[in-house]
Amino acid sequence: MSEHSRKSGRCELNRTQCPPKYKMWTGDQETVYPVRQEGKTFPSAAKTDSSTRLALSPQDPEARKAERKSTQPPAFVNFECPDCGLPVYCSEKHWMDDYESHSEICDTLRQANEDDHDLHSGRYFPEFEYPGPQYEEILVNMTNWDTYLYTRQYNAINEDRSMRQATRLLTYPVTIASIIHELSPYNIRAGGRLTVEGLKSLSALRYNLHPPRSGSGLDIKGLRLSAPPVRIFILGARAESSIPRNVWIQLEYLFTRCRLHLIFIGPESMANRDAEFPLPERTPANPFGGIVEDRLSNYTKITTFVEYYHTMHKANYFQPFDPYFDCFVLFHPGLGHPASVHEWEETLPQLLETKVPVICTGYTDWDMQRDKKWVEEKMAGEVDMLLEPGENIFRSLRWDLNDMDPGDLSCGNWGVWAFRGKRHVHIFHSSLDLSLIALQVRGDYEGLVTPIDSSTTPTSNSRTSRGKSSRYRNACIRAVASLLSLSTS
């Protein structure tokens, strides 16, 4: 941890003052130890005078503060825990007094600290060597990380730390693939979390992600028309837009017969990358200054926009949208987070308007449930749930530290869920009903025919009735064609 982070932190003991739970005598001094009670609601940090910030979840230590003014002012961190090696207290005395509370996360903090040091150790990282294209005869098993890495023929990873480092990057492309791939581990069986509406949307997308063989080749006789690329919009892109491109190419190797277009959109999509890719000037040909990377491979193209999505949607820059070719992905969007909810209020209705799948991830289950609740309250009755919230099979196995708050641990893409704008479908019982309605509308519009009674429609019991049925069917076809022309004019 940097020197700036150490000075900007706050002592954990001063930030977690709780009501007395039990008392313990240490010499002639009475020490109060906080006790964490699972499954109970702790006082909200918003109601306390001793809080330093809003609690992020019921499990946040900030939510355990007493509803009284603190007698101790916040102190800067100046003592490193000898077990985890991270500075979390202002003195050794406070560390000893609050050891029971700190021990809940001490082992995880040590693991995260060691992983950070491992990245800067200068050792050789064989886990960052990725395999090439996948043979179509060898199917990928996406049951879990182990089966995926084995069937994709990655180098053997025999250490837990190497596994954590490898999954920290691969979690982004593999999380997307685990949902839209035809061999997805999510299904409509009991416990599979996929809904019926989700199966409909993903089946449409998989139709073009796994097209049949067309007999194309490299010579003139092998020329065939190809479908447009499948567009994957990654909104609110931050760190995922700077991931090495050979990591994103792994997504291409799982869909060997289709082309992919990854589109990163967000005001932070090019943060700290100005030296690598200077932002181009906005011109009439490139109004939003998109950075195009089309030389990565023959089947993958990446475009990055430093702009809000709702601005580009208003300009009809990506229209039209097609559920067979488009998909949205939001990595840790914080839809219901108080600090970012205002950035999504205008975007959410636009996403639902497209009727294409929207895949979201979250740091914790509480984080996902908060986002889901906000979406359902904001667009009540206009949302179809495609994938129920739950733990992501291909989440990152590595825990990340917050430099400004060492007690705040997060796991990349811990959970995943998906939704879509509700489709309002009018169902007709038969083609005859549709024809009768069409004739009725046409008659009401032109005033040329009278209402038709279905009981007078001819039957097909004789040659004469079959002839009448044919003339009646032709009249229905002409009426439907006329109705379509009226609706489009």
PDB file of N, CA and C in Angstrom, residues 139-206:
ATOM      1  N   LEU A 139     -15.385 -29.885 -27.767  1.00  0.00           N
ATOM      2  CA  LEU A 139     -16.344 -29.016 -27.103  1.00  0.00           C
ATOM      3  C   LEU A 139     -15.758 -28.474 -25.806  1.00  0.00           C
ATOM      4  N   VAL A 140     -16.187 -27.280 -25.469  1.00  0.00           N
ATOM      5  CA  VAL A 140     -15.746 -26.635 -24.241  1.00  0.00           C
ATOM      6  C   VAL A 140     -16.731 -26.966 -23.126  1.00  0.00           C
ATOM      7  N   ASN A 141     -16.210 -27.410 -21.999  1.00  0.00           N
ATOM      8  CA  ASN A 141     -17.045 -27.711 -20.833  1.00  0.00           C
ATOM      9  C   ASN A 141     -17.033 -26.499 -19.917  1.00  0.00           C
ATOM     10  N   MET A 142     -18.182 -25.844 -19.773  1.00  0.00           N
ATOM     11  CA  MET A 142     -18.280 -24.616 -18.990  1.00  0.00           C
ATOM     12  C   MET A 142     -18.982 -24.854 -17.661  1.00  0.00           C
ATOM     13  N   THR A 143     -18.719 -26.001 -17.056  1.00  0.00           N
ATOM     14  CA  THR A 143     -19.303 -26.296 -15.751  1.00  0.00           C
ATOM     15  C   THR A 143     -18.687 -25.435 -14.664  1.00  0.00           C
ATOM     16  N   ASN A 144     -17.378 -25.246 -14.689  1.00  0.00           N
ATOM     17  CA  ASN A 144     -16.680 -24.420 -13.711  1.00  0.00           C
ATOM     18  C   ASN A 144     -15.327 -24.032 -14.292  1.00  0.00           C
ATOM     19  N   TRP A 145     -14.516 -23.357 -13.474  1.00  0.00           N
ATOM     20  CA  TRP A 145     -13.216 -22.905 -13.947  1.00  0.00           C
ATOM     21  C   TRP A 145     -12.319 -24.076 -14.353  1.00  0.00           C
ATOM     22  N   ASP A 146     -12.304 -25.134 -13.565  1.00  0.00           N
ATOM     23  CA  ASP A 146     -11.398 -26.249 -13.829  1.00  0.00           C
ATOM     24  C   ASP A 146     -11.721 -26.923 -15.161  1.00  0.00           C
ATOM     25  N   THR A 147     -12.997 -27.210 -15.398  1.00  0.00           N
ATOM     26  CA  THR A 147     -13.362 -27.875 -16.646  1.00  0.00           C
ATOM     27  C   THR A 147     -13.157 -26.966 -17.846  1.00  0.00           C
ATOM     28  N   TYR A 148     -13.382 -25.665 -17.661  1.00  0.00           N
ATOM     29  CA  TYR A 148     -13.162 -24.736 -18.780  1.00  0.00           C
ATOM     30  C   TYR A 148     -11.685 -24.668 -19.155  1.00  0.00           C
ATOM     31  N   LEU A 149     -10.820 -24.483 -18.178  1.00  0.00           N
ATOM     32  CA  LEU A 149      -9.392 -24.370 -18.466  1.00  0.00           C
ATOM     33  C   LEU A 149      -8.840 -25.663 -19.057  1.00  0.00           C
ATOM     34  N   TYR A 150      -9.373 -26.794 -18.610  1.00  0.00           N
ATOM     35  CA  TYR A 150      -8.870 -28.074 -19.124  1.00  0.00           C
ATOM     36  C   TYR A 150      -9.310 -28.299 -20.579  1.00  0.00           C
ATOM     37  N   THR A 151     -10.588 -28.087 -20.871  1.00  0.00           N
ATOM     38  CA  THR A 151     -11.075 -28.327 -22.233  1.00  0.00           C
ATOM     39  C   THR A 151     -10.627 -27.253 -23.212  1.00  0.00           C
ATOM     40  N   ARG A 152     -10.222 -26.084 -22.720  1.00  0.00           N
ATOM     41  CA  ARG A 152      -9.659 -25.055 -23.598  1.00  0.00           C
ATOM     42  C   ARG A 152      -8.149 -25.208 -23.741  1.00  0.00           C
ATOM     43  N   GLN A 153      -7.588 -26.207 -23.070  1.00  0.00           N
ATOM     44  CA  GLN A 153      -6.177 -26.569 -23.196  1.00  0.00           C
ATOM     45  C   GLN A 153      -5.235 -25.451 -22.728  1.00  0.00           C
ATOM     46  N   TYR A 154      -5.576 -24.860 -21.597  1.00  0.00           N
ATOM     47  CA  TYR A 154      -4.660 -23.915 -20.958  1.00  0.00           C
ATOM     48  C   TYR A 154      -3.508 -24.678 -20.325  1.00  0.00           C
ATOM     49  N   ASN A 155      -2.422 -23.962 -20.061  1.00  0.00           N
ATOM     50  CA  ASN A 155      -1.326 -24.555 -19.308  1.00  0.00           C
ATOM     51  C   ASN A 155      -1.822 -24.951 -17.920  1.00  0.00           C
ATOM     52  N   ALA A 156      -1.348 -26.064 -17.424  1.00  0.00           N
ATOM     53  CA  ALA A 156      -1.794 -26.551 -16.122  1.00  0.00           C
ATOM     54  C   ALA A 156      -1.465 -25.526 -15.038  1.00  0.00           C
ATOM     55  N   ILE A 157      -2.450 -25.207 -14.223  1.00  0.00           N
ATOM     56  CA  ILE A 157      -2.286 -24.270 -13.107  1.00  0.00           C
ATOM     57  C   ILE A 157      -2.425 -25.078 -11.831  1.00  0.00           C
ATOM     58  N   ASN A 158      -1.336 -25.250 -11.119  1.00  0.00           N
ATOM     59  CA  ASN A 158      -1.309 -26.144  -9.967  1.00  0.00           C
ATOM     60  C   ASN A 158      -1.282 -25.417  -8.634  1.00  0.00           C
ATOM     61  N   GLU A 159      -1.213 -24.106  -8.637  1.00  0.00           N
ATOM     62  CA  GLU A 159      -1.156 -23.338  -7.400  1.00  0.00           C
ATOM     63  C   GLU A 159      -2.376 -22.433  -7.295  1.00  0.00           C
ATOM     64  N   ASP A 160      -2.871 -22.264  -6.084  1.00  0.00           N
ATOM     65  CA  ASP A 160      -4.046 -21.427  -5.867  1.00  0.00           C
ATOM     66  C   ASP A 160      -3.774 -19.974  -6.221  1.00  0.00           C
ATOM     67  N   ARG A 161      -2.579 -19.491  -5.913  1.00  0.00           N
ATOM     68  CA  ARG A 161      -2.283 -18.094  -6.212  1.00  0.00           C
ATOM     69  C   ARG A 161      -2.256 -17.852  -7.715  1.00  0.00           C
ATOM     70  N   SER A 162      -1.674 -18.759  -8.467  1.00  0.00           N
ATOM     71  CA  SER A 162      -1.668 -18.618  -9.922  1.00  0.00           C
ATOM     72  C   SER A 162      -3.085 -18.682 -10.486  1.00  0.00           C
ATOM     73  N   MET A 163      -3.925 -19.508  -9.882  1.00  0.00           N
ATOM     74  CA  MET A 163      -5.319 -19.595 -10.309  1.00  0.00           C
ATOM     75  C   MET A 163      -6.042 -18.278 -10.058  1.00  0.00           C
ATOM     76  N   ARG A 164      -5.779 -17.660  -8.937  1.00  0.00           N
ATOM     77  CA  ARG A 164      -6.419 -16.369  -8.637  1.00  0.00           C
ATOM     78  C   ARG A 164      -5.963 -15.293  -9.603  1.00  0.00           C
ATOM     79  N   GLN A 165      -4.691 -15.283  -9.939  1.00  0.00           N
ATOM     80  CA  GLN A 165      -4.199 -14.282 -10.882  1.00  0.00           C
ATOM     81  C   GLN A 165      -4.794 -14.482 -12.276  1.00  0.00           C
ATOM     82  N   ALA A 166      -4.920 -15.723 -12.702  1.00  0.00           N
ATOM     83  CA  ALA A 166      -5.444 -15.991 -14.046  1.00  0.00           C
ATOM     84  C   ALA A 166      -6.916 -15.639 -14.153  1.00  0.00           C
ATOM     85  N   THR A 167      -7.707 -15.977 -13.140  1.00  0.00           N
ATOM     86  CA  THR A 167      -9.144 -15.720 -13.219  1.00  0.00           C
ATOM     87  C   THR A 167      -9.475 -14.250 -13.048  1.00  0.00           C
ATOM     88  N   ARG A 168      -8.545 -13.463 -12.514  1.00  0.00           N
ATOM     89  CA  ARG A 168      -8.819 -12.023 -12.348  1.00  0.00           C
ATOM     90  C   ARG A 168      -9.030 -11.341 -13.690  1.00  0.00           C
ATOM     91  N   LEU A 169      -8.345 -11.794 -14.729  1.00  0.00           N
ATOM     92  CA  LEU A 169      -8.520 -11.217 -16.062  1.00  0.00           C
ATOM     93  C   LEU A 169      -9.561 -11.976 -16.882  1.00  0.00           C
ATOM     94  N   LEU A 170      -9.519 -13.293 -16.804  1.00  0.00           N
ATOM     95  CA  LEU A 170     -10.410 -14.101 -17.638  1.00  0.00           C
ATOM     96  C   LEU A 170     -11.868 -13.993 -17.224  1.00  0.00           C
ATOM     97  N   THR A 171     -12.149 -13.506 -16.028  1.00  0.00           N
ATOM     98  CA  THR A 171     -13.529 -13.448 -15.580  1.00  0.00           C
ATOM     99  C   THR A 171     -14.394 -12.577 -16.470  1.00  0.00           C
ATOM    100  N   TYR A 172     -13.820 -11.569 -17.133  1.00  0.00           N
ATOM    101  CA  TYR A 172     -14.631 -10.664 -17.955  1.00  0.00           C
ATOM    102  C   TYR A 172     -15.115 -11.333 -19.244  1.00  0.00           C
ATOM    103  N   PRO A 173     -14.240 -11.855 -20.094  1.00  0.00           N
ATOM    104  CA  PRO A 173     -14.768 -12.495 -21.307  1.00  0.00           C
ATOM    105  C   PRO A 173     -15.508 -13.797 -21.033  1.00  0.00           C
ATOM    106  N   VAL A 174     -15.055 -14.584 -20.051  1.00  0.00           N
ATOM    107  CA  VAL A 174     -15.677 -15.881 -19.814  1.00  0.00           C
ATOM    108  C   VAL A 174     -17.041 -15.718 -19.158  1.00  0.00           C
ATOM    109  N   THR A 175     -17.236 -14.680 -18.355  1.00  0.00           N
ATOM    110  CA  THR A 175     -18.559 -14.427 -17.786  1.00  0.00           C
ATOM    111  C   THR A 175     -19.577 -14.164 -18.887  1.00  0.00           C
ATOM    112  N   ILE A 176     -19.198 -13.371 -19.885  1.00  0.00           N
ATOM    113  CA  ILE A 176     -20.103 -13.122 -21.020  1.00  0.00           C
ATOM    114  C   ILE A 176     -20.383 -14.417 -21.765  1.00  0.00           C
ATOM    115  N   ALA A 177     -19.324 -15.176 -22.050  1.00  0.00           N
ATOM    116  CA  ALA A 177     -19.490 -16.410 -22.822  1.00  0.00           C
ATOM    117  C   ALA A 177     -20.325 -17.432 -22.064  1.00  0.00           C
ATOM    118  N   SER A 178     -20.212 -17.481 -20.736  1.00  0.00           N
ATOM    119  CA  SER A 178     -20.941 -18.480 -19.969  1.00  0.00           C
ATOM    120  C   SER A 178     -22.445 -18.277 -20.029  1.00  0.00           C
ATOM    121  N   ILE A 179     -22.888 -17.106 -20.427  1.00  0.00           N
ATOM    122  CA  ILE A 179     -24.324 -16.826 -20.503  1.00  0.00           C
ATOM    123  C   ILE A 179     -24.844 -16.951 -21.926  1.00  0.00           C
ATOM    124  N   ILE A 180     -24.109 -16.450 -22.903  1.00  0.00           N
ATOM    125  CA  ILE A 180     -24.618 -16.436 -24.276  1.00  0.00           C
ATOM    126  C   ILE A 180     -24.203 -17.669 -25.066  1.00  0.00           C
ATOM    127  N   HIS A 181     -23.313 -18.505 -24.540  1.00  0.00           N
ATOM    128  CA  HIS A 181     -22.868 -19.695 -25.266  1.00  0.00           C
ATOM    129  C   HIS A 181     -23.947 -20.773 -25.226  1.00  0.00           C
ATOM    130  N   GLU A 182     -23.992 -21.606 -26.266  1.00  0.00           N
ATOM    131  CA  GLU A 182     -24.990 -22.669 -26.323  1.00  0.00           C
ATOM    132  C   GLU A 182     -24.746 -23.751 -25.274  1.00  0.00           C
ATOM    133  N   LEU A 183     -23.524 -23.856 -24.753  1.00  0.00           N
ATOM    134  CA  LEU A 183     -23.202 -24.809 -23.688  1.00  0.00           C
ATOM    135  C   LEU A 183     -23.159 -24.124 -22.329  1.00  0.00           C
ATOM    136  N   SER A 184     -23.963 -23.106 -22.153  1.00  0.00           N
ATOM    137  CA  SER A 184     -23.995 -22.335 -20.914  1.00  0.00           C
ATOM    138  C   SER A 184     -24.389 -23.217 -19.728  1.00  0.00           C
ATOM    139  N   PRO A 185     -23.774 -23.013 -18.573  1.00  0.00           N
ATOM    140  CA  PRO A 185     -24.173 -23.786 -17.378  1.00  0.00           C
ATOM    141  C   PRO A 185     -25.499 -23.327 -16.786  1.00  0.00           C
ATOM    142  N   TYR A 186     -26.036 -22.198 -17.248  1.00  0.00           N
ATOM    143  CA  TYR A 186     -27.317 -21.702 -16.755  1.00  0.00           C
ATOM    144  C   TYR A 186     -28.435 -22.227 -17.651  1.00  0.00           C
ATOM    145  N   ASN A 187     -29.470 -22.811 -17.057  1.00  0.00           N
ATOM    146  CA  ASN A 187     -30.557 -23.412 -17.820  1.00  0.00           C
ATOM    147  C   ASN A 187     -31.864 -23.207 -17.079  1.00  0.00           C
ATOM    148  N   ILE A 188     -32.949 -23.692 -17.666  1.00  0.00           N
ATOM    149  CA  ILE A 188     -34.283 -23.493 -17.088  1.00  0.00           C
ATOM    150  C   ILE A 188     -34.681 -24.614 -16.138  1.00  0.00           C
ATOM    151  N   ARG A 189     -33.785 -25.549 -15.864  1.00  0.00           N
ATOM    152  CA  ARG A 189     -34.085 -26.575 -14.879  1.00  0.00           C
ATOM    153  C   ARG A 189     -34.126 -25.963 -13.480  1.00  0.00           C
ATOM    154  N   ALA A 190     -34.594 -26.730 -12.532  1.00  0.00           N
ATOM    155  CA  ALA A 190     -34.670 -26.242 -11.157  1.00  0.00           C
ATOM    156  C   ALA A 190     -33.271 -25.879 -10.661  1.00  0.00           C
ATOM    157  N   GLY A 191     -33.113 -24.658 -10.210  1.00  0.00           N
ATOM    158  CA  GLY A 191     -31.814 -24.191  -9.743  1.00  0.00           C
ATOM    159  C   GLY A 191     -30.910 -23.672 -10.829  1.00  0.00           C
ATOM    160  N   GLY A 192     -31.345 -23.748 -12.089  1.00  0.00           N
ATOM    161  CA  GLY A 192     -30.523 -23.260 -13.193  1.00  0.00           C
ATOM    162  C   GLY A 192     -30.549 -21.763 -13.382  1.00  0.00           C
ATOM    163  N   ARG A 193     -31.521 -21.067 -12.727  1.00  0.00           N
ATOM    164  CA  ARG A 193     -31.626 -19.604 -12.677  1.00  0.00           C
ATOM    165  C   ARG A 193     -32.080 -18.964 -13.969  1.00  0.00           C
ATOM    166  N   LEU A 194     -32.043 -19.652 -15.084  1.00  0.00           N
ATOM    167  CA  LEU A 194     -32.487 -19.074 -16.347  1.00  0.00           C
ATOM    168  C   LEU A 194     -34.015 -19.151 -16.434  1.00  0.00           C
ATOM    169  N   THR A 195     -34.644 -18.038 -16.803  1.00  0.00           N
ATOM    170  CA  THR A 195     -36.096 -18.000 -16.926  1.00  0.00           C
ATOM    171  C   THR A 195     -36.517 -18.363 -18.345  1.00  0.00           C
ATOM    172  N   VAL A 196     -37.820 -18.524 -18.529  1.00  0.00           N
ATOM    173  CA  VAL A 196     -38.334 -18.849 -19.870  1.00  0.00           C
ATOM    174  C   VAL A 196     -38.070 -17.689 -20.825  1.00  0.00           C
ATOM    175  N   GLU A 197     -38.285 -16.463 -20.364  1.00  0.00           N
ATOM    176  CA  GLU A 197     -37.988 -15.303 -21.210  1.00  0.00           C
ATOM    177  C   GLU A 197     -36.500 -15.229 -21.511  1.00  0.00           C
ATOM    178  N   GLY A 198     -35.675 -15.620 -20.553  1.00  0.00           N
ATOM    179  CA  GLY A 198     -34.238 -15.638 -20.804  1.00  0.00           C
ATOM    180  C   GLY A 198     -33.852 -16.638 -21.862  1.00  0.00           C
ATOM    181  N   LEU A 199     -34.509 -17.793 -21.856  1.00  0.00           N
ATOM    182  CA  LEU A 199     -34.233 -18.804 -22.876  1.00  0.00           C
ATOM    183  C   LEU A 199     -34.615 -18.290 -24.260  1.00  0.00           C
ATOM    184  N   LYS A 200     -35.715 -17.546 -24.356  1.00  0.00           N
ATOM    185  CA  LYS A 200     -36.126 -16.991 -25.640  1.00  0.00           C
ATOM    186  C   LYS A 200     -35.097 -15.998 -26.169  1.00  0.00           C
ATOM    187  N   SER A 201     -34.661 -15.068 -25.305  1.00  0.00           N
ATOM    188  CA  SER A 201     -33.712 -14.048 -25.747  1.00  0.00           C
ATOM    189  C   SER A 201     -32.365 -14.650 -26.106  1.00  0.00           C
ATOM    190  N   LEU A 202     -31.861 -15.541 -25.262  1.00  0.00           N
ATOM    191  CA  LEU A 202     -30.544 -16.116 -25.520  1.00  0.00           C
ATOM    192  C   LEU A 202     -30.573 -17.073 -26.707  1.00  0.00           C
ATOM    193  N   SER A 203     -31.694 -17.732 -26.959  1.00  0.00           N
ATOM    194  CA  SER A 203     -31.790 -18.607 -28.128  1.00  0.00           C
ATOM    195  C   SER A 203     -31.688 -17.793 -29.411  1.00  0.00           C
ATOM    196  N   ALA A 204     -32.295 -16.609 -29.422  1.00  0.00           N
ATOM    197  CA  ALA A 204     -32.184 -15.745 -30.598  1.00  0.00           C
ATOM    198  C   ALA A 204     -30.739 -15.322 -30.823  1.00  0.00           C
ATOM    199  N   LEU A 205     -30.031 -14.992 -29.734  1.00  0.00           N
ATOM    200  CA  LEU A 205     -28.636 -14.573 -29.857  1.00  0.00           C
ATOM    201  C   LEU A 205     -27.742 -15.734 -30.268  1.00  0.00           C
ATOM    202  N   ARG A 206     -28.008 -16.910 -29.739  1.00  0.00           N
ATOM    203  CA  ARG A 206     -27.185 -18.074 -30.061  1.00  0.00           C
ATOM    204  C   ARG A 206     -27.389 -18.536 -31.497  1.00  0.00           C
TER     205      ARG A 206
END
